[in-house]
């Protein structure tokens, strides 16, 4: 059996009871990790709940090269197939929720092609946890909100405020200047940036009160008009 587990935002306490149950019953727990980074948020979340000898790291490429990505995920799918054929119970972990910008979504099509069934265990998305942290509602009655990547660009994101009351901007990272440009153009009532959320160097910034921010890892912004 293959379980795909959203482990939440980086805080072990955010793991659901179902996620803990599946992790503990698994023979193998796969933890994706960027080849460019020595750390894994998912690993830090689960490390105290899973025997270390059960953990296998999947170093995925951070590239736009489709051929390289295909090779990596094909290889990972075949490895999972082999483990399942050996009778292993396998869990694949991903930060946040599986349905939102997860590396697993590149792998799922390969697994489906191999006829591999998997069960998804939901996790707490980062923007939900952040909105609760700063006590800003994403939507009230008769309102709506959008979730968008920063790389969509200033013009695209500013346009969203014609249709949505709140816009969540994911993966801000080194596009701080563009984010500040959006805040200046939209002039939202609330504008907050979360950096390294629920990690050691967490920082929460009121974008309406600053114009200087360093590059942010694991960052997102919530803008509410």
mmCIF file of C-alpha atoms in Angstrom:
data_model
loop_
_atom_site.group_PDB
_atom_site.id
_atom_site.type_symbol
_atom_site.label_atom_id
_atom_site.label_comp_id
_atom_site.label_asym_id
_atom_site.label_seq_id
_atom_site.Cartn_x
_atom_site.Cartn_y
_atom_site.Cartn_z
ATOM 1 C CA UNK A 1 0.000 0.000 0.000
ATOM 2 C CA UNK A 2 1.216 3.513 -0.824
ATOM 3 C CA UNK A 3 0.197 6.464 1.322
ATOM 4 C CA UNK A 4 0.913 10.012 0.188
ATOM 5 C CA UNK A 5 1.046 12.213 3.257
ATOM 6 C CA UNK A 6 0.839 15.969 3.556
ATOM 7 C CA UNK A 7 2.873 16.733 6.683
ATOM 8 C CA UNK A 8 1.815 20.362 7.041
ATOM 9 C CA UNK A 9 3.848 23.504 7.288
ATOM 10 C CA UNK A 10 6.981 22.586 9.221
ATOM 11 C CA UNK A 11 5.662 22.166 12.739
ATOM 12 C CA UNK A 12 5.412 18.550 13.967
ATOM 13 C CA UNK A 13 2.312 19.423 15.990
ATOM 14 C CA UNK A 14 0.486 20.107 12.717
ATOM 15 C CA UNK A 15 0.638 16.447 11.687
ATOM 16 C CA UNK A 16 -2.824 14.922 11.694
ATOM 17 C CA UNK A 17 -3.625 11.815 13.700
ATOM 18 C CA UNK A 18 -4.205 9.932 10.462
ATOM 19 C CA UNK A 19 -0.813 11.002 9.116
ATOM 20 C CA UNK A 20 0.874 9.755 12.288
ATOM 21 C CA UNK A 21 -0.966 6.443 12.077
ATOM 22 C CA UNK A 22 0.102 5.855 8.465
ATOM 23 C CA UNK A 23 3.710 6.896 9.100
ATOM 24 C CA UNK A 24 4.038 4.529 12.029
ATOM 25 C CA UNK A 25 2.617 1.550 10.144
ATOM 26 C CA UNK A 26 4.856 2.108 7.103
ATOM 27 C CA UNK A 27 7.894 -0.023 6.343
ATOM 28 C CA UNK A 28 9.452 2.713 4.194
ATOM 29 C CA UNK A 29 8.961 6.488 4.430
ATOM 30 C CA UNK A 30 10.111 8.458 1.391
ATOM 31 C CA UNK A 31 11.186 12.050 1.995
ATOM 32 C CA UNK A 32 11.719 14.306 -1.042
ATOM 33 C CA UNK A 33 14.686 16.671 -0.826
ATOM 34 C CA UNK A 34 16.033 19.219 -3.286
ATOM 35 C CA UNK A 35 19.456 18.391 -4.722
ATOM 36 C CA UNK A 36 20.427 22.020 -4.066
ATOM 37 C CA UNK A 37 19.620 21.936 -0.361
ATOM 38 C CA UNK A 38 21.015 19.842 2.468
ATOM 39 C CA UNK A 39 17.895 20.247 4.583
ATOM 40 C CA UNK A 40 14.418 18.804 4.293
ATOM 41 C CA UNK A 41 11.450 20.378 6.036
ATOM 42 C CA UNK A 42 9.435 17.178 5.677
ATOM 43 C CA UNK A 43 12.195 15.187 7.389
ATOM 44 C CA UNK A 44 12.358 17.610 10.304
ATOM 45 C CA UNK A 45 8.609 17.257 10.794
ATOM 46 C CA UNK A 46 8.530 13.452 10.873
ATOM 47 C CA UNK A 47 11.950 12.530 12.278
ATOM 48 C CA UNK A 48 10.756 12.087 15.861
ATOM 49 C CA UNK A 49 7.888 9.806 14.856
ATOM 50 C CA UNK A 50 9.589 7.410 12.440
ATOM 51 C CA UNK A 51 12.510 5.012 12.924
ATOM 52 C CA UNK A 52 15.493 6.428 11.056
ATOM 53 C CA UNK A 53 16.172 3.152 9.235
ATOM 54 C CA UNK A 54 12.765 3.377 7.563
ATOM 55 C CA UNK A 55 13.506 6.721 5.875
ATOM 56 C CA UNK A 56 14.644 6.965 2.260
ATOM 57 C CA UNK A 57 15.449 10.331 0.673
ATOM 58 C CA UNK A 58 14.397 11.166 -2.873
ATOM 59 C CA UNK A 59 16.637 13.942 -4.191
ATOM 60 C CA UNK A 60 14.562 15.619 -6.860
ATOM 61 C CA UNK A 61 16.096 17.977 -9.434
ATOM 62 C CA UNK A 62 15.282 21.677 -9.237
ATOM 63 C CA UNK A 63 15.259 22.261 -12.963
ATOM 64 C CA UNK A 64 12.936 23.066 -15.835
ATOM 65 C CA UNK A 65 14.586 20.427 -18.013
ATOM 66 C CA UNK A 66 11.658 18.150 -18.837
ATOM 67 C CA UNK A 67 13.863 15.210 -19.805
ATOM 68 C CA UNK A 68 15.800 15.349 -16.531
ATOM 69 C CA UNK A 69 12.590 15.632 -14.533
ATOM 70 C CA UNK A 70 11.050 12.718 -16.417
ATOM 71 C CA UNK A 71 14.065 10.509 -15.721
ATOM 72 C CA UNK A 72 14.006 11.367 -12.024
ATOM 73 C CA UNK A 73 10.319 10.722 -11.531
ATOM 74 C CA UNK A 74 10.316 7.606 -13.718
ATOM 75 C CA UNK A 75 13.117 6.214 -11.579
ATOM 76 C CA UNK A 76 11.281 7.083 -8.376
ATOM 77 C CA UNK A 77 8.055 5.481 -9.624
ATOM 78 C CA UNK A 78 9.883 2.257 -10.482
ATOM 79 C CA UNK A 79 11.555 2.216 -7.061
ATOM 80 C CA UNK A 80 8.168 2.570 -5.365
ATOM 81 C CA UNK A 81 6.734 -0.171 -7.581
ATOM 82 C CA UNK A 82 9.592 -2.483 -6.524
ATOM 83 C CA UNK A 83 8.997 -1.792 -2.827
ATOM 84 C CA UNK A 84 5.272 -2.438 -3.166
ATOM 85 C CA UNK A 85 5.901 -5.673 -5.071
ATOM 86 C CA UNK A 86 8.048 -6.771 -2.121
ATOM 87 C CA UNK A 87 5.004 -6.344 0.104
ATOM 88 C CA UNK A 88 6.172 -3.136 1.749
ATOM 89 C CA UNK A 89 3.851 -0.463 3.081
ATOM 90 C CA UNK A 90 5.241 2.827 1.774
ATOM 91 C CA UNK A 91 4.574 6.450 2.692
ATOM 92 C CA UNK A 92 5.613 9.383 0.517
ATOM 93 C CA UNK A 93 5.754 12.667 2.447
ATOM 94 C CA UNK A 94 5.352 16.216 1.201
ATOM 95 C CA UNK A 95 5.140 19.535 3.026
ATOM 96 C CA UNK A 96 1.812 21.333 3.195
ATOM 97 C CA UNK A 97 -0.998 19.526 1.406
ATOM 98 C CA UNK A 98 -0.459 17.089 -1.442
ATOM 99 C CA UNK A 99 -2.768 18.944 -3.841
ATOM 100 C CA UNK A 100 -0.944 22.298 -3.610
ATOM 101 C CA UNK A 101 2.399 22.721 -5.433
ATOM 102 C CA UNK A 102 3.555 19.294 -4.283
ATOM 103 C CA UNK A 103 6.438 17.434 -5.909
ATOM 104 C CA UNK A 104 4.265 14.332 -5.731
ATOM 105 C CA UNK A 105 1.980 15.648 -8.452
ATOM 106 C CA UNK A 106 4.814 15.119 -10.961
ATOM 107 C CA UNK A 107 5.168 11.567 -9.739
ATOM 108 C CA UNK A 108 1.503 10.602 -9.594
ATOM 109 C CA UNK A 109 1.064 10.255 -13.358
ATOM 110 C CA UNK A 110 3.963 7.785 -13.530
ATOM 111 C CA UNK A 111 2.421 5.761 -10.701
ATOM 112 C CA UNK A 112 -0.965 5.736 -12.409
ATOM 113 C CA UNK A 113 0.656 4.521 -15.637
ATOM 114 C CA UNK A 114 2.150 1.636 -13.631
ATOM 115 C CA UNK A 115 -1.261 0.816 -12.209
ATOM 116 C CA UNK A 116 -0.221 1.752 -8.659
ATOM 117 C CA UNK A 117 -3.044 2.746 -6.326
ATOM 118 C CA UNK A 118 -2.306 5.310 -3.623
ATOM 119 C CA UNK A 119 -4.220 6.960 -0.815
ATOM 120 C CA UNK A 120 -3.737 10.660 -0.042
ATOM 121 C CA UNK A 121 -3.689 11.941 3.541
ATOM 122 C CA UNK A 122 -4.408 15.696 3.681
ATOM 123 C CA UNK A 123 -2.072 18.169 5.375
ATOM 124 C CA UNK A 124 -2.453 21.766 6.558
ATOM 125 C CA UNK A 125 -1.548 24.163 3.699
ATOM 126 C CA UNK A 126 0.971 26.883 4.482
ATOM 127 C CA UNK A 127 -1.326 29.752 3.533
ATOM 128 C CA UNK A 128 -4.092 28.472 5.819
ATOM 129 C CA UNK A 129 -1.688 28.166 8.749
ATOM 130 C CA UNK A 130 -0.243 31.616 8.003
ATOM 131 C CA UNK A 131 -3.650 33.311 7.748
ATOM 132 C CA UNK A 132 -4.573 31.831 11.111
ATOM 133 C CA UNK A 133 -1.229 32.933 12.558
ATOM 134 C CA UNK A 134 -1.727 36.574 11.572
ATOM 135 C CA UNK A 135 -5.464 36.404 12.375
ATOM 136 C CA UNK A 136 -6.554 37.544 8.909
ATOM 137 C CA UNK A 137 -9.581 35.814 7.322
ATOM 138 C CA UNK A 138 -8.975 34.546 3.812
ATOM 139 C CA UNK A 139 -12.653 35.063 3.046
ATOM 140 C CA UNK A 140 -15.819 36.200 4.743
ATOM 141 C CA UNK A 141 -19.393 35.614 3.593
ATOM 142 C CA UNK A 142 -19.881 36.508 -0.101
ATOM 143 C CA UNK A 143 -16.110 36.895 -0.558
ATOM 144 C CA UNK A 144 -13.545 34.810 -2.406
ATOM 145 C CA UNK A 145 -9.784 34.424 -2.458
ATOM 146 C CA UNK A 146 -7.123 33.392 -4.970
ATOM 147 C CA UNK A 147 -3.839 31.525 -4.639
ATOM 148 C CA UNK A 148 -1.132 32.368 -7.169
ATOM 149 C CA UNK A 149 2.624 31.956 -7.625
ATOM 150 C CA UNK A 150 4.744 35.118 -7.533
ATOM 151 C CA UNK A 151 6.298 34.228 -10.883
ATOM 152 C CA UNK A 152 2.987 35.019 -12.594
ATOM 153 C CA UNK A 153 4.133 38.634 -12.495
ATOM 154 C CA UNK A 154 2.994 41.993 -11.152
ATOM 155 C CA UNK A 155 0.372 42.777 -13.794
ATOM 156 C CA UNK A 156 -1.343 39.404 -13.513
ATOM 157 C CA UNK A 157 -1.513 39.513 -9.731
ATOM 158 C CA UNK A 158 -2.733 43.121 -9.541
ATOM 159 C CA UNK A 159 -5.532 42.180 -11.951
ATOM 160 C CA UNK A 160 -6.731 39.493 -9.537
ATOM 161 C CA UNK A 161 -7.863 42.147 -7.077
ATOM 162 C CA UNK A 162 -10.636 43.054 -9.485
ATOM 163 C CA UNK A 163 -12.199 39.675 -8.770
ATOM 164 C CA UNK A 164 -10.917 38.525 -5.366
ATOM 165 C CA UNK A 165 -10.975 40.083 -1.920
ATOM 166 C CA UNK A 166 -7.833 38.321 -0.739
ATOM 167 C CA UNK A 167 -4.863 37.126 -2.784
ATOM 168 C CA UNK A 168 -2.347 34.631 -1.455
ATOM 169 C CA UNK A 169 1.010 34.895 -3.232
ATOM 170 C CA UNK A 170 3.132 31.750 -2.987
ATOM 171 C CA UNK A 171 6.854 31.233 -3.547
ATOM 172 C CA UNK A 172 7.896 34.853 -3.210
ATOM 173 C CA UNK A 173 11.571 33.973 -2.570
ATOM 174 C CA UNK A 174 13.820 36.432 -4.460
ATOM 175 C CA UNK A 175 10.965 38.418 -6.056
ATOM 176 C CA UNK A 176 10.624 40.785 -3.109
ATOM 177 C CA UNK A 177 10.792 43.926 -5.268
ATOM 178 C CA UNK A 178 7.864 42.704 -7.366
ATOM 179 C CA UNK A 179 5.856 41.939 -4.236
ATOM 180 C CA UNK A 180 6.464 45.426 -2.846
ATOM 181 C CA UNK A 181 5.444 46.879 -6.216
ATOM 182 C CA UNK A 182 2.134 45.005 -5.990
ATOM 183 C CA UNK A 183 1.536 46.334 -2.464
ATOM 184 C CA UNK A 184 2.239 49.879 -3.647
ATOM 185 C CA UNK A 185 -0.181 49.528 -6.583
ATOM 186 C CA UNK A 186 -3.016 47.747 -4.762
ATOM 187 C CA UNK A 187 -2.668 49.470 -1.376
ATOM 188 C CA UNK A 188 -4.345 46.606 0.493
ATOM 189 C CA UNK A 189 -5.724 47.048 3.989
ATOM 190 C CA UNK A 190 -3.681 44.066 5.158
ATOM 191 C CA UNK A 191 -0.421 42.908 3.584
ATOM 192 C CA UNK A 192 1.745 40.338 5.356
ATOM 193 C CA UNK A 193 4.769 38.292 4.358
ATOM 194 C CA UNK A 194 5.734 35.072 6.103
ATOM 195 C CA UNK A 195 9.341 33.879 5.793
ATOM 196 C CA UNK A 196 10.625 30.473 6.921
ATOM 197 C CA UNK A 197 7.241 29.787 8.421
ATOM 198 C CA UNK A 198 7.295 27.692 11.592
ATOM 199 C CA UNK A 199 11.041 27.178 11.190
ATOM 200 C CA UNK A 200 13.927 28.422 13.323
ATOM 201 C CA UNK A 201 14.418 31.689 11.407
ATOM 202 C CA UNK A 202 10.748 32.525 10.983
ATOM 203 C CA UNK A 203 9.934 36.158 10.296
ATOM 204 C CA UNK A 204 6.549 37.804 9.805
ATOM 205 C CA UNK A 205 6.636 41.183 8.065
ATOM 206 C CA UNK A 206 3.951 43.861 7.749
ATOM 207 C CA UNK A 207 4.405 44.904 4.120
ATOM 208 C CA UNK A 208 2.532 48.152 4.700
ATOM 209 C CA UNK A 209 5.270 49.266 7.066
ATOM 210 C CA UNK A 210 8.506 48.287 5.312
ATOM 211 C CA UNK A 211 10.281 48.693 1.988
ATOM 212 C CA UNK A 212 13.398 46.593 2.669
ATOM 213 C CA UNK A 213 13.249 42.804 2.843
ATOM 214 C CA UNK A 214 15.930 40.217 2.184
ATOM 215 C CA UNK A 215 15.371 37.137 0.059
ATOM 216 C CA UNK A 216 12.940 34.766 1.765
ATOM 217 C CA UNK A 217 13.003 30.960 1.859
ATOM 218 C CA UNK A 218 9.653 29.174 2.116
ATOM 219 C CA UNK A 219 7.869 32.501 1.857
ATOM 220 C CA UNK A 220 4.329 33.578 1.027
ATOM 221 C CA UNK A 221 2.258 36.720 1.286
ATOM 222 C CA UNK A 222 -1.370 37.404 2.131
ATOM 223 C CA UNK A 223 -2.841 40.613 0.735
ATOM 224 C CA UNK A 224 -6.394 41.641 1.657
ATOM 225 C CA UNK A 225 -8.062 44.701 0.235
#
